[in-house]
Amino acid sequence: MNGGAAYDGAAWAGGPALVYDRLAQVLVEATPAPLGGRRVLDVGAGAGAVSKAVVAARGRPVAADLSFAMLAHDRPLRPPAAVADAARLPFSTGVFGATVAAFLLNHAPDPARVLGEAARVTEHAGPVLASVFSSRNSHPSKAQVDEVAARFGFRVPAWFRRFKDEIEPLTATPALLAATARSAGLADIVVTERAVDVGVRTAADLVAWRLGMAHLAPFVATLEPDRRRLLVTRAEAAVGPDPQPYRPVVLILASRAPFTAG
Ligand SMILES: C[S@@+](CC[C@H](N)C(=O)[O-])C[C@H]1O[C@@H](n2cnc3c(N)ncnc32)[C@H](O)[C@@H]1O
């Protein structure tokens, strides 16, 4: 896995949560069976976007993530949580009524193994949901903000280059994501691709989203407050007063766990 160590809950909540909270609702709504009353594993839970959506759907979330800093964010308001690697989950077979993995597979060098683990810990025919970004996803502000950050000394971390060039493409089309789900042994597989209006449409929100992402946030945290404010101001100027709204193009996998002997 890549980038787990770079994720930090406080930085996330101030920016990327603007995007990921809405995307979590969309994923949970794609369930092939109601989540209400089920114990639901939120794997790669991050700052808890899916856990919140599961609670809204009357499910009982349990969070797992490689990053303690992400799980620690908002701790008193969060469900039970475990620091765990999604490729080797420390849970027994079939103990969850459903499993949801939002924007986790795109961090996995072996995404079939991660989905296989999701299938293993989910009861027979329980929903297994996952989302990733489509290869068609893009927004001009990504390059605009990254270029301004580079002028302040930002260098793209090696893990992020590998993530973009080698790992993210493994599941970034409907055909690849469906094939990954099949090789993980999942049943009733449906993959849909859609652009989601997440309500991020001002330069301030676009810059907050981008600067809070895991490849940039650790660099931003090293800047003195005045430099940080200047970076934000310059990034907002680069994005401009009337930006195109961010409508991320995502792939949604809805499926069910197969029969398990456990
Ligand atoms: C893009 S964030 C998504 C967070 C959350 N699911 C959401 O939608 O807001 C990816 C999360 O996956 C976690 N992650 C990366 N590799 C992991 C692994 N091997 N096992 C568990 N979590 C992992 C990261 O720490 C991060 O919190």
PDB file of N, CA and C in Angstrom, residues 1 7 12 20 41-51 62-67 70-71 78 82 84-87 89 91 99-107 114 131:
ATOM      1  N   MET A   1       0.836  -1.204   0.000  1.00  0.00           N
ATOM      2  CA  MET A   1       0.000   0.000   0.000  1.00  0.00           C
ATOM      3  C   MET A   1       0.869   1.251   0.000  1.00  0.00           C
ATOM      4  N   TYR A   7      -1.333  10.281   5.393  1.00  0.00           N
ATOM      5  CA  TYR A   7      -2.673  10.795   5.663  1.00  0.00           C
ATOM      6  C   TYR A   7      -2.784  11.319   7.091  1.00  0.00           C
ATOM      7  N   TRP A  12      -7.089  16.697   6.496  1.00  0.00           N
ATOM      8  CA  TRP A  12      -8.150  16.142   5.655  1.00  0.00           C
ATOM      9  C   TRP A  12      -9.477  16.866   5.909  1.00  0.00           C
ATOM     10  N   TYR A  20     -15.062  14.280  -0.197  1.00  0.00           N
ATOM     11  CA  TYR A  20     -15.240  12.864   0.124  1.00  0.00           C
ATOM     12  C   TYR A  20     -16.510  12.592   0.931  1.00  0.00           C
ATOM     13  N   LEU A  41     -18.234  -2.772   8.101  1.00  0.00           N
ATOM     14  CA  LEU A  41     -16.826  -2.406   8.136  1.00  0.00           C
ATOM     15  C   LEU A  41     -16.567  -1.274   7.151  1.00  0.00           C
ATOM     16  N   ASP A  42     -16.024  -0.168   7.666  1.00  0.00           N
ATOM     17  CA  ASP A  42     -15.595   0.968   6.845  1.00  0.00           C
ATOM     18  C   ASP A  42     -14.079   0.849   6.728  1.00  0.00           C
ATOM     19  N   VAL A  43     -13.622   0.219   5.657  1.00  0.00           N
ATOM     20  CA  VAL A  43     -12.189  -0.086   5.560  1.00  0.00           C
ATOM     21  C   VAL A  43     -11.489   1.000   4.726  1.00  0.00           C
ATOM     22  N   GLY A  44     -10.320   1.453   5.222  1.00  0.00           N
ATOM     23  CA  GLY A  44      -9.702   2.654   4.671  1.00  0.00           C
ATOM     24  C   GLY A  44     -10.557   3.841   5.060  1.00  0.00           C
ATOM     25  N   ALA A  45     -11.006   3.829   6.319  1.00  0.00           N
ATOM     26  CA  ALA A  45     -12.057   4.752   6.798  1.00  0.00           C
ATOM     27  C   ALA A  45     -11.632   6.207   6.767  1.00  0.00           C
ATOM     28  N   GLY A  46     -10.328   6.476   6.863  1.00  0.00           N
ATOM     29  CA  GLY A  46      -9.872   7.856   6.870  1.00  0.00           C
ATOM     30  C   GLY A  46     -10.499   8.640   8.004  1.00  0.00           C
ATOM     31  N   ALA A  47     -10.978   9.847   7.687  1.00  0.00           N
ATOM     32  CA  ALA A  47     -11.557  10.717   8.716  1.00  0.00           C
ATOM     33  C   ALA A  47     -13.023  10.393   8.981  1.00  0.00           C
ATOM     34  N   GLY A  48     -13.562   9.334   8.343  1.00  0.00           N
ATOM     35  CA  GLY A  48     -14.884   8.842   8.759  1.00  0.00           C
ATOM     36  C   GLY A  48     -16.046   9.200   7.859  1.00  0.00           C
ATOM     37  N   ALA A  49     -15.791   9.560   6.604  1.00  0.00           N
ATOM     38  CA  ALA A  49     -16.886   9.959   5.707  1.00  0.00           C
ATOM     39  C   ALA A  49     -17.906   8.831   5.548  1.00  0.00           C
ATOM     40  N   VAL A  50     -17.423   7.622   5.295  1.00  0.00           N
ATOM     41  CA  VAL A  50     -18.349   6.490   5.096  1.00  0.00           C
ATOM     42  C   VAL A  50     -19.034   6.124   6.407  1.00  0.00           C
ATOM     43  N   SER A  51     -18.283   6.163   7.503  1.00  0.00           N
ATOM     44  CA  SER A  51     -18.904   5.825   8.802  1.00  0.00           C
ATOM     45  C   SER A  51     -20.118   6.719   9.061  1.00  0.00           C
ATOM     46  N   VAL A  62     -17.846   0.039  11.910  1.00  0.00           N
ATOM     47  CA  VAL A  62     -16.566  -0.217  12.580  1.00  0.00           C
ATOM     48  C   VAL A  62     -15.516   0.260  11.587  1.00  0.00           C
ATOM     49  N   ALA A  63     -14.573   1.080  12.045  1.00  0.00           N
ATOM     50  CA  ALA A  63     -13.606   1.685  11.124  1.00  0.00           C
ATOM     51  C   ALA A  63     -12.267   0.959  11.191  1.00  0.00           C
ATOM     52  N   ALA A  64     -11.595   0.863  10.042  1.00  0.00           N
ATOM     53  CA  ALA A  64     -10.224   0.332   9.999  1.00  0.00           C
ATOM     54  C   ALA A  64      -9.423   1.172   9.017  1.00  0.00           C
ATOM     55  N   ASP A  65      -8.194   1.490   9.388  1.00  0.00           N
ATOM     56  CA  ASP A  65      -7.333   2.291   8.512  1.00  0.00           C
ATOM     57  C   ASP A  65      -5.884   2.051   8.921  1.00  0.00           C
ATOM     58  N   LEU A  66      -4.999   2.173   7.959  1.00  0.00           N
ATOM     59  CA  LEU A  66      -3.572   2.029   8.235  1.00  0.00           C
ATOM     60  C   LEU A  66      -3.034   3.228   9.019  1.00  0.00           C
ATOM     61  N   SER A  67      -3.696   4.374   8.893  1.00  0.00           N
ATOM     62  CA  SER A  67      -3.206   5.611   9.502  1.00  0.00           C
ATOM     63  C   SER A  67      -3.917   5.888  10.834  1.00  0.00           C
ATOM     64  N   MET A  70      -5.506   9.417  10.926  1.00  0.00           N
ATOM     65  CA  MET A  70      -6.840   9.568  10.324  1.00  0.00           C
ATOM     66  C   MET A  70      -7.917   9.061  11.279  1.00  0.00           C
ATOM     67  N   LEU A  71      -7.675   7.916  11.898  1.00  0.00           N
ATOM     68  CA  LEU A  71      -8.683   7.365  12.825  1.00  0.00           C
ATOM     69  C   LEU A  71      -8.829   8.241  14.064  1.00  0.00           C
ATOM     70  N   ARG A  78     -16.407   9.197  16.848  1.00  0.00           N
ATOM     71  CA  ARG A  78     -16.218   8.151  15.843  1.00  0.00           C
ATOM     72  C   ARG A  78     -16.613   6.783  16.383  1.00  0.00           C
ATOM     73  N   ALA A  82      -9.930   0.255  14.369  1.00  0.00           N
ATOM     74  CA  ALA A  82      -8.689  -0.501  14.492  1.00  0.00           C
ATOM     75  C   ALA A  82      -7.705  -0.025  13.445  1.00  0.00           C
ATOM     76  N   ALA A  84      -5.297  -1.035  10.936  1.00  0.00           N
ATOM     77  CA  ALA A  84      -5.180  -2.329  10.274  1.00  0.00           C
ATOM     78  C   ALA A  84      -4.869  -2.143   8.803  1.00  0.00           C
ATOM     79  N   ASP A  85      -4.171  -3.132   8.240  1.00  0.00           N
ATOM     80  CA  ASP A  85      -3.878  -3.153   6.810  1.00  0.00           C
ATOM     81  C   ASP A  85      -5.021  -3.869   6.093  1.00  0.00           C
ATOM     82  N   ALA A  86      -5.605  -3.180   5.116  1.00  0.00           N
ATOM     83  CA  ALA A  86      -6.747  -3.741   4.385  1.00  0.00           C
ATOM     84  C   ALA A  86      -6.390  -5.028   3.654  1.00  0.00           C
ATOM     85  N   ALA A  87      -5.107  -5.234   3.391  1.00  0.00           N
ATOM     86  CA  ALA A  87      -4.694  -6.460   2.693  1.00  0.00           C
ATOM     87  C   ALA A  87      -4.558  -7.639   3.652  1.00  0.00           C
ATOM     88  N   LEU A  89      -6.697  -8.115   6.988  1.00  0.00           N
ATOM     89  CA  LEU A  89      -7.594  -7.594   8.024  1.00  0.00           C
ATOM     90  C   LEU A  89      -7.575  -8.488   9.263  1.00  0.00           C
ATOM     91  N   PHE A  91      -9.737  -9.469  11.284  1.00  0.00           N
ATOM     92  CA  PHE A  91     -11.111  -9.821  11.653  1.00  0.00           C
ATOM     93  C   PHE A  91     -11.424 -11.229  11.174  1.00  0.00           C
ATOM     94  N   THR A  99     -19.438  -4.523   3.960  1.00  0.00           N
ATOM     95  CA  THR A  99     -18.142  -3.829   3.986  1.00  0.00           C
ATOM     96  C   THR A  99     -18.142  -2.741   2.914  1.00  0.00           C
ATOM     97  N   VAL A 100     -17.592  -1.577   3.284  1.00  0.00           N
ATOM     98  CA  VAL A 100     -17.513  -0.439   2.360  1.00  0.00           C
ATOM     99  C   VAL A 100     -16.063   0.051   2.319  1.00  0.00           C
ATOM    100  N   ALA A 101     -15.538   0.213   1.117  1.00  0.00           N
ATOM    101  CA  ALA A 101     -14.147   0.681   0.936  1.00  0.00           C
ATOM    102  C   ALA A 101     -14.171   1.869  -0.018  1.00  0.00           C
ATOM    103  N   ALA A 102     -14.156   3.081   0.509  1.00  0.00           N
ATOM    104  CA  ALA A 102     -14.214   4.275  -0.337  1.00  0.00           C
ATOM    105  C   ALA A 102     -12.804   4.777  -0.624  1.00  0.00           C
ATOM    106  N   PHE A 103     -12.435   4.789  -1.890  1.00  0.00           N
ATOM    107  CA  PHE A 103     -11.154   5.345  -2.347  1.00  0.00           C
ATOM    108  C   PHE A 103      -9.973   4.714  -1.618  1.00  0.00           C
ATOM    109  N   LEU A 104     -10.084   3.411  -1.432  1.00  0.00           N
ATOM    110  CA  LEU A 104      -9.012   2.613  -0.835  1.00  0.00           C
ATOM    111  C   LEU A 104      -8.334   1.752  -1.896  1.00  0.00           C
ATOM    112  N   LEU A 105      -9.134   1.108  -2.757  1.00  0.00           N
ATOM    113  CA  LEU A 105      -8.557   0.189  -3.749  1.00  0.00           C
ATOM    114  C   LEU A 105      -7.527   0.886  -4.615  1.00  0.00           C
ATOM    115  N   ASN A 106      -7.757   2.183  -4.869  1.00  0.00           N
ATOM    116  CA  ASN A 106      -6.815   2.914  -5.733  1.00  0.00           C
ATOM    117  C   ASN A 106      -5.490   3.184  -5.037  1.00  0.00           C
ATOM    118  N   HIS A 107      -5.347   2.745  -3.777  1.00  0.00           N
ATOM    119  CA  HIS A 107      -4.052   2.813  -3.081  1.00  0.00           C
ATOM    120  C   HIS A 107      -3.397   1.438  -2.982  1.00  0.00           C
ATOM    121  N   VAL A 114      -7.219  -6.902  -1.567  1.00  0.00           N
ATOM    122  CA  VAL A 114      -7.994  -6.057  -0.641  1.00  0.00           C
ATOM    123  C   VAL A 114      -9.490  -6.374  -0.758  1.00  0.00           C
ATOM    124  N   SER A 131     -15.405   2.319  -4.059  1.00  0.00           N
ATOM    125  CA  SER A 131     -15.332   3.387  -5.050  1.00  0.00           C
ATOM    126  C   SER A 131     -13.873   3.705  -5.342  1.00  0.00           C
TER     127      SER A 131
END
